[in-house]
Structure formats: structure tokens, C-alpha cells
Coordinates of C-alpha atoms and ligand atoms in Angstrom, one line a residue:
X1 CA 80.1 95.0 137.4
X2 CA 82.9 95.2 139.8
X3 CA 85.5 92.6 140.7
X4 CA 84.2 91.5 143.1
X5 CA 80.8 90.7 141.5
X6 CA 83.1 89.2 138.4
X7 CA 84.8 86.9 140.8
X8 CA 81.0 86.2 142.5
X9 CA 79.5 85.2 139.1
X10 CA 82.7 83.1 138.4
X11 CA 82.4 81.4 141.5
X12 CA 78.9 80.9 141.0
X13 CA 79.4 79.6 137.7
X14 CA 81.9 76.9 138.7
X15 CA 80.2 75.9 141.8
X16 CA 76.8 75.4 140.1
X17 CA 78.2 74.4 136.5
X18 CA 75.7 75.7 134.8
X19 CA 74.6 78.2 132.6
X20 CA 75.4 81.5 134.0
X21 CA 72.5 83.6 135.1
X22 CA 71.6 87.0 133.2
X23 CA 73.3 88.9 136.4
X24 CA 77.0 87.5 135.3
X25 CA 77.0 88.5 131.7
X26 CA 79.5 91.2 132.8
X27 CA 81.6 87.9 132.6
X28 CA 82.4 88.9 129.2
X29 CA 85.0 91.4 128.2
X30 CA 83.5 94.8 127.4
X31 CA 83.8 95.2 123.9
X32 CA 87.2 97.4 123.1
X33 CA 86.2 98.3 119.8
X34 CA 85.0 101.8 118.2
X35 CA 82.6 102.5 115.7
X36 CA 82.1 105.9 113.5
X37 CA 79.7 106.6 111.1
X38 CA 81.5 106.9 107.9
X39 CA 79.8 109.8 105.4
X40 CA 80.4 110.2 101.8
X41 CA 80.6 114.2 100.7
X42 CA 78.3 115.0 97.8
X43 CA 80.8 117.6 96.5
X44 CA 83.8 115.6 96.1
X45 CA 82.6 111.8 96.7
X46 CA 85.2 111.4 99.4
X47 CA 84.6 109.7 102.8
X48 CA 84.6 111.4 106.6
X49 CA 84.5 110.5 109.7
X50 CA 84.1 112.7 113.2
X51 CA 87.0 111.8 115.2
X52 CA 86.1 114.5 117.7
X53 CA 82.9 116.9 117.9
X54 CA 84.7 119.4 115.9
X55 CA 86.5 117.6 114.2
X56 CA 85.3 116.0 110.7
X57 CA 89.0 113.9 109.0
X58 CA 88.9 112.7 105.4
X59 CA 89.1 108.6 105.3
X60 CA 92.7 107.6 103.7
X61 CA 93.0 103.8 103.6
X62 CA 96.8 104.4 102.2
X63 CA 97.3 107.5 104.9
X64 CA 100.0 106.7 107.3
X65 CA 99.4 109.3 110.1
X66 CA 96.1 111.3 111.6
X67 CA 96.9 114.5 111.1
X68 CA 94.5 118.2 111.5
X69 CA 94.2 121.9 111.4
X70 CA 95.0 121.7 115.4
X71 CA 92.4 124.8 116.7
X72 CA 94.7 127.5 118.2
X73 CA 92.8 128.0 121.7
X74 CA 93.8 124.1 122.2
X75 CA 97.7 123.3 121.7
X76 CA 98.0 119.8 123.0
X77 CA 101.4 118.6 124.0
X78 CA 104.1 118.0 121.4
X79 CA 106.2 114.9 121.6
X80 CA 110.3 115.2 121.5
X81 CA 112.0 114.6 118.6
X82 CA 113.9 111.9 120.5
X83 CA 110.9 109.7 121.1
X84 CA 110.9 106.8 119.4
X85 CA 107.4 107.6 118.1
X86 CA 109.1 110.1 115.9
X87 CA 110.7 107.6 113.9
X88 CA 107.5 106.2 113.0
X89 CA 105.8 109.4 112.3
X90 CA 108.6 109.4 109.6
X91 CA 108.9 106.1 108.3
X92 CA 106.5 106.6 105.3
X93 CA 107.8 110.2 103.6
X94 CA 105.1 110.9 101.0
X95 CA 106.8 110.9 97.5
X96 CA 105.8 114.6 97.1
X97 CA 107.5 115.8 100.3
X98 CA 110.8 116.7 101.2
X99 CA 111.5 116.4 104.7
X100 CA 114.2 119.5 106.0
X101 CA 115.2 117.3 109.2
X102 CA 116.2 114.2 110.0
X103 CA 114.6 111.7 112.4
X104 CA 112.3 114.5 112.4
X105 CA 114.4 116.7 114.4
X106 CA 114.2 120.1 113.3
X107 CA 117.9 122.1 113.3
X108 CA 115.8 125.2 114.3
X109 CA 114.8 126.4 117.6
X110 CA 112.3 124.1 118.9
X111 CA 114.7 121.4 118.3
X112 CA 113.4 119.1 121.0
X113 CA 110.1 118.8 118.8
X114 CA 109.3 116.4 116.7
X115 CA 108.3 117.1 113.0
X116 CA 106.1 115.5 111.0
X117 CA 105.6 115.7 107.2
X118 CA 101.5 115.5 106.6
X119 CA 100.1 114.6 103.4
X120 CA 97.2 115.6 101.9
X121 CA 96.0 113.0 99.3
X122 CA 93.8 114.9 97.2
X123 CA 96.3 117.8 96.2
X124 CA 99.5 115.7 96.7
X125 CA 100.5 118.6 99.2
X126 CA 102.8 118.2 102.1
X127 CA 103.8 120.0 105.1
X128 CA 105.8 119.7 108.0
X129 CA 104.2 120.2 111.0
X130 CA 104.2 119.1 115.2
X131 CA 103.5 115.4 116.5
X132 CA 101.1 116.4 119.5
X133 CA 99.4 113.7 121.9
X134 CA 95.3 114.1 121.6
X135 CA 92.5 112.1 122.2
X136 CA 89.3 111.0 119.9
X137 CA 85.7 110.3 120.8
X138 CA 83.9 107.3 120.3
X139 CA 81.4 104.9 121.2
X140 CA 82.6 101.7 121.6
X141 CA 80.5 98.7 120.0
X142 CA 79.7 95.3 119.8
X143 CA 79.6 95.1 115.6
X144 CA 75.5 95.7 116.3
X145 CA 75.1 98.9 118.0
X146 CA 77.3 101.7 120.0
X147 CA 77.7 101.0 123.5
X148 CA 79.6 103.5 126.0
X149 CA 81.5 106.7 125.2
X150 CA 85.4 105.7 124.8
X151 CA 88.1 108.3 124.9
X152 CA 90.9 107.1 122.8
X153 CA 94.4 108.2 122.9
X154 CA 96.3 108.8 119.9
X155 CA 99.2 110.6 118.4
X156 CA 98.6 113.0 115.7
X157 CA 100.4 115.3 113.1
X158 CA 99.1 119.3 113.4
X159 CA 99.5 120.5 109.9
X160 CA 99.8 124.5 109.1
X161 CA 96.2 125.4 107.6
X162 CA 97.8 126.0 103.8
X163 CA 97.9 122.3 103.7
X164 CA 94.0 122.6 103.2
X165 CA 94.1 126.2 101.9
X166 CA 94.0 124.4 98.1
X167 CA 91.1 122.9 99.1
X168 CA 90.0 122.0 95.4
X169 CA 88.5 118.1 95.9
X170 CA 88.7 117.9 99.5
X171 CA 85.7 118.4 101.8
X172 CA 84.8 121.7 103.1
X173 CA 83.9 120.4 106.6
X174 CA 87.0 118.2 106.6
X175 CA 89.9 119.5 108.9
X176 CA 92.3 116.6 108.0
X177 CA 92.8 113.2 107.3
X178 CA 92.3 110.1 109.3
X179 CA 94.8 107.5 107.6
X180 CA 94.1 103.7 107.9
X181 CA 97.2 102.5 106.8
X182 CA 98.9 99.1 108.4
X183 CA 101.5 101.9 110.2
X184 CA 102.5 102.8 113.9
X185 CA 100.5 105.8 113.8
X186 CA 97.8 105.2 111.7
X187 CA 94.2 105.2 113.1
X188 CA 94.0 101.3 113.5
X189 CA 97.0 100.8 115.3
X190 CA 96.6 103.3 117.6
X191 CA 93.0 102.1 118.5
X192 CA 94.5 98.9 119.2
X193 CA 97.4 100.0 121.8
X194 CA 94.7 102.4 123.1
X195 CA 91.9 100.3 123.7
X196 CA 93.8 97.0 124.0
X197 CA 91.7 95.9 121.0
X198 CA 93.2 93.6 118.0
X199 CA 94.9 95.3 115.1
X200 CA 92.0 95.1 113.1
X201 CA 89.3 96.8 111.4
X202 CA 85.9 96.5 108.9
X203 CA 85.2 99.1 106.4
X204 CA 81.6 99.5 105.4
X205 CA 81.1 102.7 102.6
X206 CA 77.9 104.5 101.7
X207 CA 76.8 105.2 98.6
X208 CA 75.6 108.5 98.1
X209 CA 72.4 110.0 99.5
X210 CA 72.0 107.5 101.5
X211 CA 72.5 107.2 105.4
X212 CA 76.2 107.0 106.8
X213 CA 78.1 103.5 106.5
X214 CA 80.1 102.3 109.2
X215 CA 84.0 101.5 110.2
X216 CA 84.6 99.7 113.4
X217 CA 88.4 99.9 114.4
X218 CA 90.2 97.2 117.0
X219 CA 87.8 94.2 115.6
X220 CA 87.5 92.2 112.8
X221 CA 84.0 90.8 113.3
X222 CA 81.0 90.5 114.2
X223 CA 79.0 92.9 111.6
X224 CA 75.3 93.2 112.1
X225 CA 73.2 95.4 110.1
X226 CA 69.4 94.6 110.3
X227 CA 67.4 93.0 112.7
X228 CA 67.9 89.1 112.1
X229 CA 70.3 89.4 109.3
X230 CA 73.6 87.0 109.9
X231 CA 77.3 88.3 111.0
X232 CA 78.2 89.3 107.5
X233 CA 82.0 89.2 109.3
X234 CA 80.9 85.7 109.2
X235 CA 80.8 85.3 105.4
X236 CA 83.7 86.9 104.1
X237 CA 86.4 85.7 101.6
X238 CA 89.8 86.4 101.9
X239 CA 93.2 87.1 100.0
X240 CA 96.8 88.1 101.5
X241 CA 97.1 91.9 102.0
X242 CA 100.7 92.6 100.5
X243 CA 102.8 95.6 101.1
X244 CA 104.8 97.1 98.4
X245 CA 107.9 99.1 98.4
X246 CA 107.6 102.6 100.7
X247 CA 104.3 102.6 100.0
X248 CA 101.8 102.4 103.0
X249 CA 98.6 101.6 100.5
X250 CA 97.3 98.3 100.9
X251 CA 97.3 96.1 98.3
X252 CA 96.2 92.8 96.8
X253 CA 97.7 90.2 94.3
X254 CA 94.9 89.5 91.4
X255 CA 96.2 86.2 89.1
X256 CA 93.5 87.5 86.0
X257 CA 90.9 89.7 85.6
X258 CA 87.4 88.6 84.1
X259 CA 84.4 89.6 82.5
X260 CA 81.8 87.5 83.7
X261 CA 84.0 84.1 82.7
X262 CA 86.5 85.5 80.4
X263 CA 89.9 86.4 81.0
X264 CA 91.0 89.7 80.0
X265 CA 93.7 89.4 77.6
X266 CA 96.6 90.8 79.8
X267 CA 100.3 89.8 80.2
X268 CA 100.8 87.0 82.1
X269 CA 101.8 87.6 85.5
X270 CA 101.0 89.1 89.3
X271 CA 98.6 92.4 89.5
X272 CA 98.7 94.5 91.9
X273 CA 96.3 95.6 93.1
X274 CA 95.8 98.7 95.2
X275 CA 93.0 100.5 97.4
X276 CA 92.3 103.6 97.8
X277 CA 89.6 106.0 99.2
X278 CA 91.0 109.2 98.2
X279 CA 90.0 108.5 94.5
X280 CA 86.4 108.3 93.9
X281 CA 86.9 106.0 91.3
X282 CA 89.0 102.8 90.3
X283 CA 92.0 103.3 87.5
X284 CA 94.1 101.3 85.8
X285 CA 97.2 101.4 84.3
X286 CA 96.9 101.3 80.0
X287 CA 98.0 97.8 79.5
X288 CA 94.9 96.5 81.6
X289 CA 92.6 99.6 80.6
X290 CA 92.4 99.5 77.0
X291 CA 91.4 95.6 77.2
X292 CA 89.4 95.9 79.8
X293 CA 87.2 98.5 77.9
X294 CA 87.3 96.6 74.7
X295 CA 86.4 93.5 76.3
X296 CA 83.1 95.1 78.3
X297 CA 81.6 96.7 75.1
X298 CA 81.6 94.2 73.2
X299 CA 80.3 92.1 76.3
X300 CA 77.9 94.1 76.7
X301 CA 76.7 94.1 73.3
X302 CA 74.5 97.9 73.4
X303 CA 76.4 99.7 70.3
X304 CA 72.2 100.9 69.5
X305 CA 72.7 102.5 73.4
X306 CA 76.1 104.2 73.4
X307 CA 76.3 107.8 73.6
X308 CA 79.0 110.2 73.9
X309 CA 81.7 110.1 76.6
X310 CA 81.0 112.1 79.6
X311 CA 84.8 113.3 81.4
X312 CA 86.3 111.2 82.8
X313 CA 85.0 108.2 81.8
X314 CA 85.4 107.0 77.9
X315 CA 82.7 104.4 77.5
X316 CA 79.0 105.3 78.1
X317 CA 75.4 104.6 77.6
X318 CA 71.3 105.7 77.9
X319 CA 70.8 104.7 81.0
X320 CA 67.3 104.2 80.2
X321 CA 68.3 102.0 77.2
X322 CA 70.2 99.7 80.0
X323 CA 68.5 96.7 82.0
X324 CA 68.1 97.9 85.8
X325 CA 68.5 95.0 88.3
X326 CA 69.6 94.5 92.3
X327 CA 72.4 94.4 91.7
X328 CA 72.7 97.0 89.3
X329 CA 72.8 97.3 85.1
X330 CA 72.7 93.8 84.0
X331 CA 76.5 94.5 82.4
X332 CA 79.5 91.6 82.1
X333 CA 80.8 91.3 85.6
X334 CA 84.7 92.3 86.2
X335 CA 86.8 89.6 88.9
X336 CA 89.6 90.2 90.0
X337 CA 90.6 86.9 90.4
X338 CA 92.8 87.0 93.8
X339 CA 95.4 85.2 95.1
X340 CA 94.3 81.9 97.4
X341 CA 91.2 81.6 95.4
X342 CA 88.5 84.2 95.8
X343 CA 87.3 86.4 93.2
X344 CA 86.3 90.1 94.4
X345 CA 83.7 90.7 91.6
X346 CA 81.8 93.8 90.4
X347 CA 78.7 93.8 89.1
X348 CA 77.0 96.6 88.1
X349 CA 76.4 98.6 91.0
X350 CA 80.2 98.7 91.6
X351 CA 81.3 99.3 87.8
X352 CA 78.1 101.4 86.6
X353 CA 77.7 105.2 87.9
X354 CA 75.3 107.7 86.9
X355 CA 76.9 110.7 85.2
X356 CA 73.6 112.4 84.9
X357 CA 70.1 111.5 84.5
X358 CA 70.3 110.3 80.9
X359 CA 73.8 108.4 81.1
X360 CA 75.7 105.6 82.8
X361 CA 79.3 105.2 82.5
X362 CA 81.7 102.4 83.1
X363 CA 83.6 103.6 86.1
X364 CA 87.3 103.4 85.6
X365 CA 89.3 105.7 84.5
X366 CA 92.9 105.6 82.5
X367 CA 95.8 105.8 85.0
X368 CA 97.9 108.7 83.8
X369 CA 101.7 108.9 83.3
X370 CA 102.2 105.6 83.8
X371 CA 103.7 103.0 81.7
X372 CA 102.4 99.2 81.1
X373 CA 104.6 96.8 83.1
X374 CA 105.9 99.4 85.4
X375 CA 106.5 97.5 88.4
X376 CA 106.3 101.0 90.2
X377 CA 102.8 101.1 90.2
X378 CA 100.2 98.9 90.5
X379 CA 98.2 97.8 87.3
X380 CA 94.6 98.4 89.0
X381 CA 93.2 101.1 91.7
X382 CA 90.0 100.5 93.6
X383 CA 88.1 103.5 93.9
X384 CA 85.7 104.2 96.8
X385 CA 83.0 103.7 94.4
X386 CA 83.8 99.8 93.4
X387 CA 84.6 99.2 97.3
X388 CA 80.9 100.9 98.8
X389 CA 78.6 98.7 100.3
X390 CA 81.0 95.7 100.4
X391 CA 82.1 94.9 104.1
X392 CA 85.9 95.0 104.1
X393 CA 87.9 93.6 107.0
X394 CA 91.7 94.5 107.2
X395 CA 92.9 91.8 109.7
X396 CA 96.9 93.9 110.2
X397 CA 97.7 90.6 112.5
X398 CA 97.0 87.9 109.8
X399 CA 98.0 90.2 106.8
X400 CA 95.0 89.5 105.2
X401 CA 91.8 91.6 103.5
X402 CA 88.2 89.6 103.8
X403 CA 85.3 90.7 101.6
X404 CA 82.0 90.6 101.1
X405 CA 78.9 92.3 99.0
X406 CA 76.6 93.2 101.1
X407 CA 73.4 91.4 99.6
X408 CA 71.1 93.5 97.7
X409 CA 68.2 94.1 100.6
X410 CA 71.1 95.6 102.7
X411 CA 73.9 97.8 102.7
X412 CA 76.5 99.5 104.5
X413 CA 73.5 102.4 105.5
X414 CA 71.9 100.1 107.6
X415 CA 74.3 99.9 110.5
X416 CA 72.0 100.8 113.4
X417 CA 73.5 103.8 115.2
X418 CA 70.8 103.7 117.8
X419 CA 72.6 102.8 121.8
X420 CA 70.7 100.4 123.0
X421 CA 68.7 101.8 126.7
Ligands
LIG501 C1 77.6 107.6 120.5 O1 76.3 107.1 120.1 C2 75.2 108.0 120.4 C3 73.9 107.3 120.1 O2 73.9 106.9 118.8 C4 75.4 109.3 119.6 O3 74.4 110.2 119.9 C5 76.7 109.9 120.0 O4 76.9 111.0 119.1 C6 77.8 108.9 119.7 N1 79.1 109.5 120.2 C7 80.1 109.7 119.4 C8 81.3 110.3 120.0 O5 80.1 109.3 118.2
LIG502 C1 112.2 97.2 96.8 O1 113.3 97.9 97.4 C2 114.5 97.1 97.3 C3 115.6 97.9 98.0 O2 115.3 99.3 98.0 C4 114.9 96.8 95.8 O3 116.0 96.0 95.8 C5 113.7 96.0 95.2 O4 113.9 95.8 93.9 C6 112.4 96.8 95.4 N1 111.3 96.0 94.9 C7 110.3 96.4 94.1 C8 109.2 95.5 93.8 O5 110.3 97.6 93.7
LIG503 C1 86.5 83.4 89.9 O1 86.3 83.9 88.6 C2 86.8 83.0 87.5 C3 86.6 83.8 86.2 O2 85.3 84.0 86.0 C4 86.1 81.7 87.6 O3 86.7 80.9 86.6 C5 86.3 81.1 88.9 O4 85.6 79.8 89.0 C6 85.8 82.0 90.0 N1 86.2 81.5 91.3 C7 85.3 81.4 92.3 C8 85.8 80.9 93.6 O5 84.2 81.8 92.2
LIG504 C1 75.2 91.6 69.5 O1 73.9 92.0 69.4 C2 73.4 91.9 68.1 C3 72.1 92.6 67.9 O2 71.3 92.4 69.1 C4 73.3 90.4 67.8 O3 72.8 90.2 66.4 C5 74.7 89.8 67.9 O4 74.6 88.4 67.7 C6 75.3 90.1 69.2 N1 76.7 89.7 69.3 C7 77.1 88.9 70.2 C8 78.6 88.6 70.1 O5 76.5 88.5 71.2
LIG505 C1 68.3 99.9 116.7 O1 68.6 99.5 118.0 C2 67.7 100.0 119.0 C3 68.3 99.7 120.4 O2 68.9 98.5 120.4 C4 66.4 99.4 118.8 O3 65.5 99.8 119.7 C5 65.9 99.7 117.4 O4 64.7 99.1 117.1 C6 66.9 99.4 116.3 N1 66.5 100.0 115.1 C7 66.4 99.3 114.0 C8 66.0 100.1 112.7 O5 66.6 98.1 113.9

């Protein structure tokens, strides 16, 4: 509707002081957010999402830039090395990379462009490479459906195609990564200056073989799945996200971990907690590990239905031996029992996976090379596996993660894709 007819229906409004008629629901802000389908690759169990038609990026909650392949036939313009947007392209080096310029100004010819240092999650690769302007499309949504075609703008990182040429655990399709990280130039944040949208976003992942899940950027809520099912942004719980030391992963403070109602054993003191969608599967560090392992089989109780470890999980069982329910095997529960009082808790759907058709394992896995109590790392990793089909809302503005599992009859699959006529 124009401004005019805005102003008409505002008028109209006020004079009449009553509810508006259908003809002024243009009253309302169009909705600034984007949706994309989010797809989960059967090869590798990593996450996708198109960012453009040709374009397929891998999902990095910890990545702090977007960075592709930029095709050849379509060199967008780079940005100088002077722009202050340089500085935030730089201001999370990777651990594995060493940048050769400052600032990201290259001492080399094209010295007026500025250099970026993309990171690939999966290898631990890096590059250097040119911050280029680009744009991303995207339906814009209302948290039920898509609406209109959006054209974002956004700042991106081309990396040289030997950053994917060890493409060992990364998608084929995939031509980069999208990161999601609470930085300048991350996907959220660049959403939100684009689209004048909040710094926010919901994270909804599929399981495998099932339909795509859903990530809306530059809202926090509402979340509709099916017909006449309640804003599940509605029904979150919340802890403080808390950022650690040159580290761009998001993390969370746990006070104990539980099975079922037990406390774990541990040290007394903070976890941390961090989340990640580049590993398939949660790990922890040794000193939380080894209890945690001890603790579920004997909770669990099934010594008759153990069988052999299956690589790289340690403790497994008959899957047919195992009690099947909604909510997955009926095995003890593990909280993480957060900071300002909610529990994020995995039942067996989120701490059960199939190996093959005879076995279940639990699914954590020993972090490696790390020591207990070293404050360098955090004590537990979420996988993509114990976050999928939980609705997960980074609010960047309030610093603070909400969460949800999605009841049993739905799940992050259902989001209807479908524009409305
Ligand atoms: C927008 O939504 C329509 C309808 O679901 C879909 O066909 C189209 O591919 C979407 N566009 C983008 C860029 O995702
Ligand atoms: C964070 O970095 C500062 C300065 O580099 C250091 O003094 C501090 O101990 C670090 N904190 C942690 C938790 O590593
Ligand atoms: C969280 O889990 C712990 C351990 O099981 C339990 O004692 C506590 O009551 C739970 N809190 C909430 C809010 O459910
Ligand atoms: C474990 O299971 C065995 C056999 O079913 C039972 O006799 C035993 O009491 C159980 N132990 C615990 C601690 O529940
Ligand atoms: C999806 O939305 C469309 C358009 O609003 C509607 O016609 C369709 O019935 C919905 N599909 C489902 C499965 O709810």
C-alpha cells in the first residue's frame, strides 16, 4: 500500500476509533525478516543453506564471516583495505591461520584491497582471500510462511578454490560457508543492517531424511510450524549467551550436568559450554566424558544389550533390545543444567543415533588433546545432532540463547515453505 493509503487508513483509524478494516492491514510493518530452508547432507551430516541460486554455504554457528568460491564470470566489487569494514573482517583470525598483512592490507600490489583470512571449519584450513560487496536471495517471512523475494546486501570473503579442494567432510554441493557468529560480518548482522531487522535469529535443524528445517535471520519470534500449533518462539527458555576469549563460538554457562536427577560427579565449578554445527556430534572434554559415560550405563541398566563399540562412539547397544518411545530410546536423560535456571535436556532422540540397523550408540564423543580443567576450551560441545529439532533463538541484542524441543508430533521439517497466494 502506498503512503498515501498508509496515512488514509491511519486517518481512518483515528477518526472512527475502531478496529481497522481488512484494507489497512498494510498498517503493519512488512516483515524484515528472511527465511532459508536449512538441509542436512547425508554424506557428511553437516547443514546448508542456498544463499543465492548457485550458491549452496555450509551452516557455521561459530563462523565469523560468509565467505565462497566467488564464480569467475562474476567478480563483484572488492572493498579497500582502508574501510573500516576490513577491520572487522579481521577481528576473529582463526587459530590455524596466519594472516601475511596487517589491517588486512596486503604489502603487494593490489594494496588498496582488503584481505580476508577464510576459514574452513571442517579441515581447519585457511586462506586469505578478497572482501567483495554481494547480495543474497531470500524470501522474507512472517515466522509462518515466505512472503516477497528480498535482496539482501552483505559483505563477503572470496576464498581461492584450494580452500575446498580438501574437501574430505564437507559437502560436495557446498561452495562455502555461511557463519552465524555474533560478529560484524557474520550472516545475522548483516541481515539486520540490510533489512533494518533486529539482531536476531531462530535455528531450527532437520534430522536426516527428512524435509529441510528452517533458520529465519533478523527475528527472534514468532515460529509457526503446523496449522494451529502455538508460536513455539513463544515457549522458549533462556540462559546468557557468553563469549569467550578470541573465540566467535557461542557459548553457554551449565552449573551441573544430570542424568535424569543425578548430578554427574564433576569438579565443582562453571562449564562451558559451546555450539557448534560443524561437528555432527557433541564432545566433551575427559574430565566430564568418562563420568558421563559411566554414569549413563549404569543408568541405563542394559549390560544383557551391549555390544561392541562402533567408531567413534565407545558405548553401544541392540537397538532392537532398547525401548523405542517419542521421544526416543527410553535412556537416563542428560541436563545441562544452565545458568538462570533452565535445564537444556536430552532425551533420547538427542543422545541416541543409529550407527546401523542393529546398533545405537550414545552420541558423544571424547574431545581429543585436551586436558581436564583447561580453561582454554570448553568442557562440553553441542553437536548438530543434540541441537536438531530444538528451536534455538540467538537474541545478539539481549545476549541471550532461548530453547525449546519441539514436541514429539512436530519438528523442525514442518516449517511450511509454501508463499501464501
Ligand atoms: C521463495 O519462496 C518460494 C515459494 O516457496 C520458492 O519457490 C522460492 O525458491 C523462494 N526463494 C528463495 C530465494 O528462497
Ligand atoms: C582473556 O584474555 C585476557 C587478555 O588477553 C587474559 O588476561 C584473560 O586471562 C583471558 N581469559 C580467559 C578466560 O582465558
Ligand atoms: C533441572 O535439572 C535438575 C537436575 O535434574 C533438576 O534438579 C531441576 O529441578 C531442573 N530444573 C528445571 C527448571 O526443570
Ligand atoms: C539392573 O538390572 C538388573 C537386572 O535387570 C537388576 O537386578 C538390578 O537391580 C538393576 N540395577 C539397578 C541399579 O537398577
Ligand atoms: C502452507 O501454506 C499454504 C499457503 O498459506 C497453504 O495453502 C497450505 O495449506 C499450507 N500447507 C500446510 C501443509 O499446512
Amino acid at each position: 500500500m502506498s503512503r498515501h493509503g498508509t496515512l488514509a487508513c491511519t486517518l481512518l483509524v483515528l477518526l472512527l476509533a475502531v478496529a481497522p478494516p481488512p484494507s489497512c492491514t498494510a498498517l503493519a510493518p512488512p516483515p524484515r525478516a528472511v527465511v532459508v530452508p536449512v538441509t542436512k547432507d547425508p554424506a557428511t551430516s553437516l547443514y546448508t543453506i542456498p544463499v543465492r541460486y548457485y550458491d549452496d554455504l555450509v551452516v557455521d554457528l561459530s563462523g565469523p564471516l560468509i565467505w565462497s568460491t566467488c564464480a569467475d564470470d562474476h567478480l563483484p566489487a572488492s572493498i579497500s583495505c582502508h574501510d573500516p569494514t576490513c577491520l572487522l573482517a579481521n577481528a576473529f583470525p582463526s587459530p590455524s591461520c596466519k594472516p601475511t598483512t596487517t589491517g588486512g592490507c596486503a604489502t603487494a600490489a593490489d594494496e588498496k584491497v582488503c584481505t580476508a583470512y577464510p576459514y574452513n571449519p571442517v579441515t581447519g584450513q585457511c586462506a586469505s582471500g578478497k572482501l567483495v560487496h554481494t547480495r543474497f536471495i531470500a524470501n522474507t517471512t512472517d515466522g509462518k510462511r515466505p512472503l516477497t523475494q528480498a535482496s539482501v546486501k552483505a559483505i563477503a570473503a572470496c576464498a581461492p578454490r584450494s580452500l575446498l579442494s580438501s574437501r574430505r567432510g564437507f559437502p560436495a554441493r557446498a561452495t562455502g560457508v555461511a557463519g552465524l557468529a555474533a560478529t560484524g560480518l557474520a550472516l545475522p548482522a548483516q541481515v539486520a543492517s540490510s533489512q533494518r531487522a533486529a539482531a536476531k535469529f531462530l535455528l531450527c535443524l532437520p534430522r536426516l531424511g527428512y524435509n529441510p528445517g528452517v533458520a529465519i535471520l533478523g527475528s527472534g519470534g514468532p515460529f509457526y510450524l503446523d496449522e494451529g500449533l502455538p508460536d513455539f518462539a513463544s515457549t522458549l527458555d533462556h540462559t546468557p549467551l557468553v563469549t569467550k576469549n578470541g573465540s566467535a563460538a557461542y557459548h553457554v554457562t551449565a552449573n551441573a550436568i544430570a542424568l535424569d536427577d543425578a548430578r554427574l560427579p564433576l569438579r565443582p565449578g562453571a562449564i562451558a559450554v559451546a555450539m557448534s554445527t560443524s561437528s555432527p556430534y557433541g564432545s566433551l572434554r575427559r574430565d566430564v566424558y568418562r563420568p558421563l559415560v559411566r554414569a549413563f550405563e549404569a543408568g541405563l541398566n542394559r549390560s544383557d544389550a551391549r555390544v561392541a563399540a562402533v567408531a567413534p562412539f565407545e558405548l553401544c547397544y541392540r537397538s532392537a533390545s532398547l525401548w523405542n518411545t517419542r521421544i526416543g530410546y527410553f535412556v537416563p536423560a542428560v541436563r545441562l543444567v544452565l545458568a538462570g535456571g533452565s535445564n537444556y535436556t536430552m532425551t533420547g532422540t538427542n543422545s541416541m543415533v543409529d550407527v546401523n540397523r542393529e546398533t545405537a550408540c550414545l552420541a558423544f564423543v571424547e574431545m581429543k588433546g585436551v586436558n581436564a580443567g583447561d580453561a582454554s576450551s570448553p568442557a562440553v560441545i553441542l553437536g548438530g545432532f543434540q541441537m536438531e529439532n530444538m528451536l534455538l533463538q540467538f537474541d545478539l541484542e539481549k545476549k541471550r540463547l532461548g530453547f525449546v524441543r519441539l514436541p514429539y508430533f512436530t519438528s523442525c521439517s514442518n516449517f511450511n515453505f509454501t508463499k501464501a497466494q
